[in-house]
Tab-separated table of C-alpha atoms in Angstrom:
chain	number	residue	atom	x	y	z
A	188	MET	CA	-13.499	24.785	35.424
A	189	ASN	CA	-16.264	22.221	35.720
A	190	ILE	CA	-14.896	18.752	36.341
A	191	ASN	CA	-16.980	15.727	35.544
A	192	THR	CA	-16.379	13.379	38.467
A	193	GLU	CA	-18.584	10.540	37.266
A	194	GLU	CA	-16.848	7.196	36.761
A	195	LYS	CA	-15.591	6.758	33.210
A	196	GLU	CA	-14.169	3.774	31.447
A	197	THR	CA	-12.149	5.970	29.109
A	198	LYS	CA	-9.021	7.372	30.698
A	199	GLU	CA	-8.267	11.055	30.281
A	200	ILE	CA	-4.989	12.820	29.629
A	201	ILE	CA	-3.984	16.103	31.210
A	202	THR	CA	-0.785	18.097	30.811
A	203	GLY	CA	0.670	21.087	32.600
A	204	ILE	CA	3.404	22.593	34.749
A	205	VAL	CA	4.024	21.457	38.331
A	206	ILE	CA	3.501	24.468	40.595
A	207	ARG	CA	3.427	22.813	44.034
A	208	ILE	CA	4.356	19.458	45.587
A	209	VAL	CA	1.854	18.719	48.352
A	210	TYR	CA	3.098	15.290	49.466
A	211	SER	CA	5.966	13.038	48.420
A	212	ASN	CA	6.986	9.607	49.737
A	213	GLU	CA	10.298	8.333	48.377
A	214	ASP	CA	9.709	4.799	49.666
A	215	THR	CA	6.320	4.222	48.039
A	216	LEU	CA	6.830	6.783	45.206
A	217	PHE	CA	3.353	8.153	45.961
A	218	ARG	CA	2.979	11.858	45.144
A	219	VAL	CA	0.335	14.529	45.488
A	220	PHE	CA	1.005	17.706	43.543
A	221	LYS	CA	-0.676	20.591	41.788
A	222	ILE	CA	-0.266	21.615	38.163
A	223	GLU	CA	-1.428	24.513	36.068
A	224	LEU	CA	-3.122	23.018	33.027
A	225	ASP	CA	-1.783	23.712	29.550
A	226	THR	CA	-5.333	24.097	28.267
A	227	SER	CA	-6.296	26.827	30.730
A	228	ASP	CA	-5.051	28.708	33.774
A	229	SER	CA	-6.841	26.254	36.072
A	230	VAL	CA	-4.880	24.575	38.879
A	231	VAL	CA	-5.700	20.913	39.580
A	232	THR	CA	-4.418	18.242	41.963
A	233	ILE	CA	-2.825	15.004	40.729
A	234	THR	CA	-2.182	11.893	42.822
A	235	GLY	CA	-0.186	8.838	41.780
A	236	LYS	CA	3.202	7.146	41.691
A	237	SER	CA	6.248	8.621	39.991
A	238	THR	CA	9.947	9.196	40.440
A	239	SER	CA	11.210	12.439	41.968
A	240	PHE	CA	10.497	15.738	40.240
A	241	ARG	CA	10.600	19.455	40.898
A	242	THR	CA	8.258	22.389	40.537
A	243	GLY	CA	8.458	23.916	37.096
A	244	GLU	CA	8.627	20.577	35.289
A	245	ARG	CA	6.095	19.723	32.603
A	246	VAL	CA	3.992	16.663	33.349
A	247	ARG	CA	1.638	14.428	31.384
A	248	ALA	CA	-0.747	12.229	33.357
A	249	ILE	CA	-3.177	9.518	32.294
A	250	GLY	CA	-6.020	8.575	34.623
A	251	LYS	CA	-9.452	9.755	35.726
A	252	TRP	CA	-11.126	12.366	37.893
A	253	GLU	CA	-12.394	11.346	41.304
A	254	ARG	CA	-14.215	13.254	44.033
A	255	THR	CA	-12.420	12.792	47.372
A	256	LYS	CA	-12.679	14.307	50.842
A	257	TYR	CA	-9.945	16.696	49.718
A	258	GLY	CA	-11.929	17.790	46.670
A	259	ASP	CA	-11.735	16.840	43.004
A	260	GLN	CA	-8.461	15.104	42.177
A	261	PHE	CA	-6.965	13.531	39.086
A	262	VAL	CA	-5.960	9.997	40.051
A	263	ALA	CA	-3.162	9.075	37.664
A	264	GLU	CA	-2.394	5.581	36.472
A	265	MET	CA	0.727	6.899	34.799
A	266	ILE	CA	2.717	10.091	35.363
A	267	LYS	CA	5.383	11.005	32.829
A	268	PHE	CA	7.627	14.005	32.778
A	269	GLU	CA	8.897	15.810	29.696
A	270	ASN	CA	11.912	14.265	27.943
A	271	SER	CA	11.627	10.894	29.718
A	272	VAL	CA	11.240	9.216	26.301
A	273	THR	CA	13.963	9.566	23.688
A	274	GLU	CA	13.480	9.367	19.933
A	275	ASP	CA	15.428	6.090	19.824
A	276	GLY	CA	13.250	4.635	22.573
A	277	MET	CA	10.033	5.602	20.800
A	278	VAL	CA	11.308	4.231	17.494
A	279	GLU	CA	12.109	0.863	19.063
A	280	SER	CA	8.730	0.669	20.754
A	281	LEU	CA	6.847	1.503	17.545
A	282	CYS	CA	8.635	-1.038	15.353
A	283	GLY	CA	6.296	-3.852	14.401
A	284	LEU	CA	3.357	-2.382	16.280
A	285	VAL	CA	1.461	-2.508	12.981
A	286	LYS	CA	2.463	-3.955	9.631
A	287	GLY	CA	4.616	-1.646	7.536
A	288	ILE	CA	6.385	0.224	10.330
A	289	GLY	CA	10.084	-0.462	10.792
A	290	PRO	CA	12.842	1.698	12.307
A	291	ALA	CA	13.235	4.019	9.318
A	292	LYS	CA	9.508	4.658	8.907
A	293	ALA	CA	9.008	5.138	12.659
A	294	ARG	CA	11.823	7.699	12.835
A	295	LYS	CA	10.546	9.590	9.787
A	296	LEU	CA	7.040	9.667	11.255
A	297	ILE	CA	8.257	11.123	14.548
A	298	LYS	CA	10.294	13.769	12.722
A	299	HIS	CA	7.278	14.533	10.529
A	300	PHE	CA	5.414	15.732	13.621
A	301	GLY	CA	8.475	17.494	15.038
A	302	SER	CA	9.476	15.725	18.257
A	303	VAL	CA	8.631	12.713	20.398
A	304	GLN	CA	6.176	14.763	22.461
A	305	ASP	CA	4.600	16.205	19.302
A	306	PHE	CA	4.196	12.651	17.997
A	307	ILE	CA	2.566	11.507	21.256
A	308	ASP	CA	0.223	14.488	21.152
A	309	ALA	CA	-0.700	13.636	17.561
A	310	MET	CA	-1.507	10.043	18.518
A	311	ASP	CA	-3.883	11.313	21.200
A	312	SER	CA	-5.632	13.950	19.086
A	313	ASN	CA	-7.656	14.356	15.913
A	314	VAL	CA	-4.706	15.765	13.985
A	315	GLU	CA	-4.990	15.547	10.211
A	316	TYR	CA	-2.351	13.432	8.499
A	317	ASN	CA	-1.480	13.812	4.831
A	318	GLY	CA	0.097	10.417	4.134
A	319	VAL	CA	3.615	11.732	3.505
A	320	VAL	CA	5.539	9.082	5.464
A	321	LEU	CA	2.991	6.266	5.700
A	322	PRO	CA	-0.193	5.480	3.797
A	323	ILE	CA	-3.132	7.034	5.598
A	324	GLU	CA	-4.576	3.565	6.260
A	325	THR	CA	-1.357	2.448	7.984
A	326	PHE	CA	-1.231	5.647	10.031
A	327	ASN	CA	-4.837	5.147	11.130
A	328	ASP	CA	-4.064	1.551	12.119
A	329	LEU	CA	-1.091	2.777	14.143
A	330	LYS	CA	-3.152	5.449	15.845
A	331	THR	CA	-5.872	2.946	16.750
A	332	LYS	CA	-3.325	0.486	18.136
A	333	TRP	CA	-1.600	3.279	20.059
A	334	GLN	CA	-4.820	4.445	21.681
A	335	GLU	CA	-5.808	0.880	22.586
A	336	THR	CA	-2.482	0.286	24.349
A	337	ARG	CA	-1.540	3.885	25.230
A	338	ILE	CA	-0.077	3.313	28.691
A	339	GLU	CA	1.699	0.115	27.672
A	340	ARG	CA	3.244	1.900	24.659
A	341	GLU	CA	4.484	4.870	26.670
A	342	VAL	CA	5.923	2.688	29.422
A	343	ASP	CA	7.619	0.482	26.835
A	344	ALA	CA	9.040	3.530	25.057
A	345	GLU	CA	10.381	4.899	28.345
A	346	LEU	CA	12.034	1.555	29.146
A	347	ALA	CA	13.453	1.400	25.622
A	348	SER	CA	14.845	4.895	26.198
A	349	MET	CA	16.879	3.323	29.013
A	350	ASN	CA	18.453	0.916	26.474
A	351	LEU	CA	16.629	-2.125	27.850
A	352	THR	CA	15.995	-5.105	25.563
A	353	PRO	CA	12.478	-6.121	24.449
A	354	GLY	CA	12.620	-9.284	26.608
A	355	ILE	CA	13.525	-7.325	29.729
A	356	ARG	CA	10.926	-4.662	28.972
A	357	ASN	CA	8.206	-7.284	28.588
A	358	LYS	CA	9.055	-8.878	31.933
A	359	LEU	CA	9.138	-5.545	33.721
A	360	ARG	CA	5.826	-4.413	32.242
A	361	ALA	CA	4.220	-7.770	33.064
A	362	LYS	CA	5.278	-7.437	36.714
A	363	TYR	CA	5.031	-3.719	37.409
A	364	GLY	CA	2.633	-2.410	34.761
A	365	SER	CA	2.560	1.369	34.496
A	366	ASN	CA	5.021	1.606	37.420
A	367	ALA	CA	7.792	-0.317	35.609
A	368	ALA	CA	9.920	2.688	34.666
A	369	ASN	CA	9.624	4.089	38.196
A	370	VAL	CA	10.901	0.823	39.687
A	371	VAL	CA	13.907	0.806	37.359
A	372	LYS	CA	14.759	4.400	38.217
A	373	LYS	CA	14.136	4.115	41.959
A	374	ASP	CA	15.240	0.628	43.010
A	375	PRO	CA	16.466	-1.661	40.195
A	376	TYR	CA	18.072	-4.100	42.649
A	377	ARG	CA	14.690	-5.209	43.973
A	378	ILE	CA	13.905	-6.672	40.544
A	379	PRO	CA	15.747	-10.046	40.991
A	380	MET	CA	13.665	-10.752	44.106
A	381	GLU	CA	10.383	-10.039	42.318
A	382	VAL	CA	10.755	-10.930	38.629
A	383	GLU	CA	11.380	-14.513	37.569
A	384	GLY	CA	14.214	-14.880	35.078
A	385	ILE	CA	16.063	-11.715	36.076
A	386	GLY	CA	19.068	-12.278	38.329
A	387	PHE	CA	21.420	-9.872	40.039
A	388	LEU	CA	23.805	-9.524	37.093
A	389	THR	CA	20.941	-8.666	34.740
A	390	ALA	CA	19.511	-6.228	37.276
A	391	ASP	CA	22.942	-4.643	37.561
A	392	ASP	CA	23.048	-4.249	33.775
A	393	ILE	CA	19.560	-2.688	33.918
A	394	ALA	CA	20.680	-0.261	36.630
A	395	LEU	CA	23.754	0.815	34.663
A	396	GLU	CA	22.056	0.978	31.254
A	397	SER	CA	19.165	3.021	32.610
A	398	GLY	CA	21.460	5.406	34.449
A	399	SER	CA	19.730	4.608	37.747
A	400	VAL	CA	23.080	4.180	39.504
A	401	GLU	CA	26.675	5.196	38.939
A	402	VAL	CA	29.392	2.554	38.613
A	403	ASN	CA	30.843	3.427	42.021
A	404	SER	CA	27.580	4.191	43.829
A	405	ILE	CA	26.989	2.972	47.390
A	406	LYS	CA	23.635	1.529	46.322
A	407	ARG	CA	25.362	-0.684	43.752
A	408	LEU	CA	28.064	-1.749	46.210
A	409	ASP	CA	25.482	-2.638	48.864
A	410	ALA	CA	23.432	-4.663	46.358
A	411	ALA	CA	26.540	-6.537	45.178
A	412	THR	CA	27.589	-7.297	48.748
A	413	LEU	CA	24.143	-8.635	49.607
A	414	HIS	CA	24.155	-10.751	46.440
A	415	CYS	CA	27.530	-12.263	47.322
A	416	LEU	CA	26.378	-13.069	50.856
A	417	GLN	CA	23.228	-14.722	49.536
A	418	GLU	CA	25.200	-16.755	46.997
A	419	ASP	CA	27.681	-17.862	49.655
A	420	SER	CA	24.834	-18.839	51.955
A	421	LEU	CA	23.243	-20.966	49.241
A	422	ASP	CA	26.552	-22.629	48.349
A	423	SER	CA	27.761	-23.387	51.857
A	424	GLY	CA	24.631	-23.291	53.962
A	425	HIS	CA	25.953	-20.490	56.180
A	426	THR	CA	27.637	-17.077	55.976
A	427	SER	CA	30.651	-17.717	58.213
């Protein structure tokens, strides 16, 4: 496969199956792994931040090709694994994106293409649309808006799939960008220290709603203990 390694403004999308994890850092979330492309039997290397995954999982990455000392690599701005976005999450993210699309229309449109992933693929391709669910003009407007804000839309849909409110999603995307969903999944209790307007109790709700922690998890207990100590210190000026 010939890879064009010249700098491009337009980001590319590649999909495939993870066949080998080369490097993985759980603290920084930085990963280096190889996938076999869906479009061919070629094996390529992807670098970028994501939550934990295993070989055999299907991945979709958005980024650009770069030539490095290790060879040609796909440097991903966003890495998303199959089934990380639910239908409900995508519906919520699509509502109001363009005029004429509410919950019912968004759900019908997704089902028209078959699944959430089929819908995403359709938004990124030249698929023909027959105007069954939406007028063709509205569909074209949606597709244009989607492609203009592709990463933002997918991150928002993934956060919505965790049952997070629009206000919370906006704050998380504003702070963490394409890494927002990874932060929620990996370390939701860092959010109060980094995002204005989100306190411990809200972060705890985020952690529970997203499924990042269990009710009785040690991580949650440690975060609650630290919060109580900090509150006591602020109230009394000491921790004794």
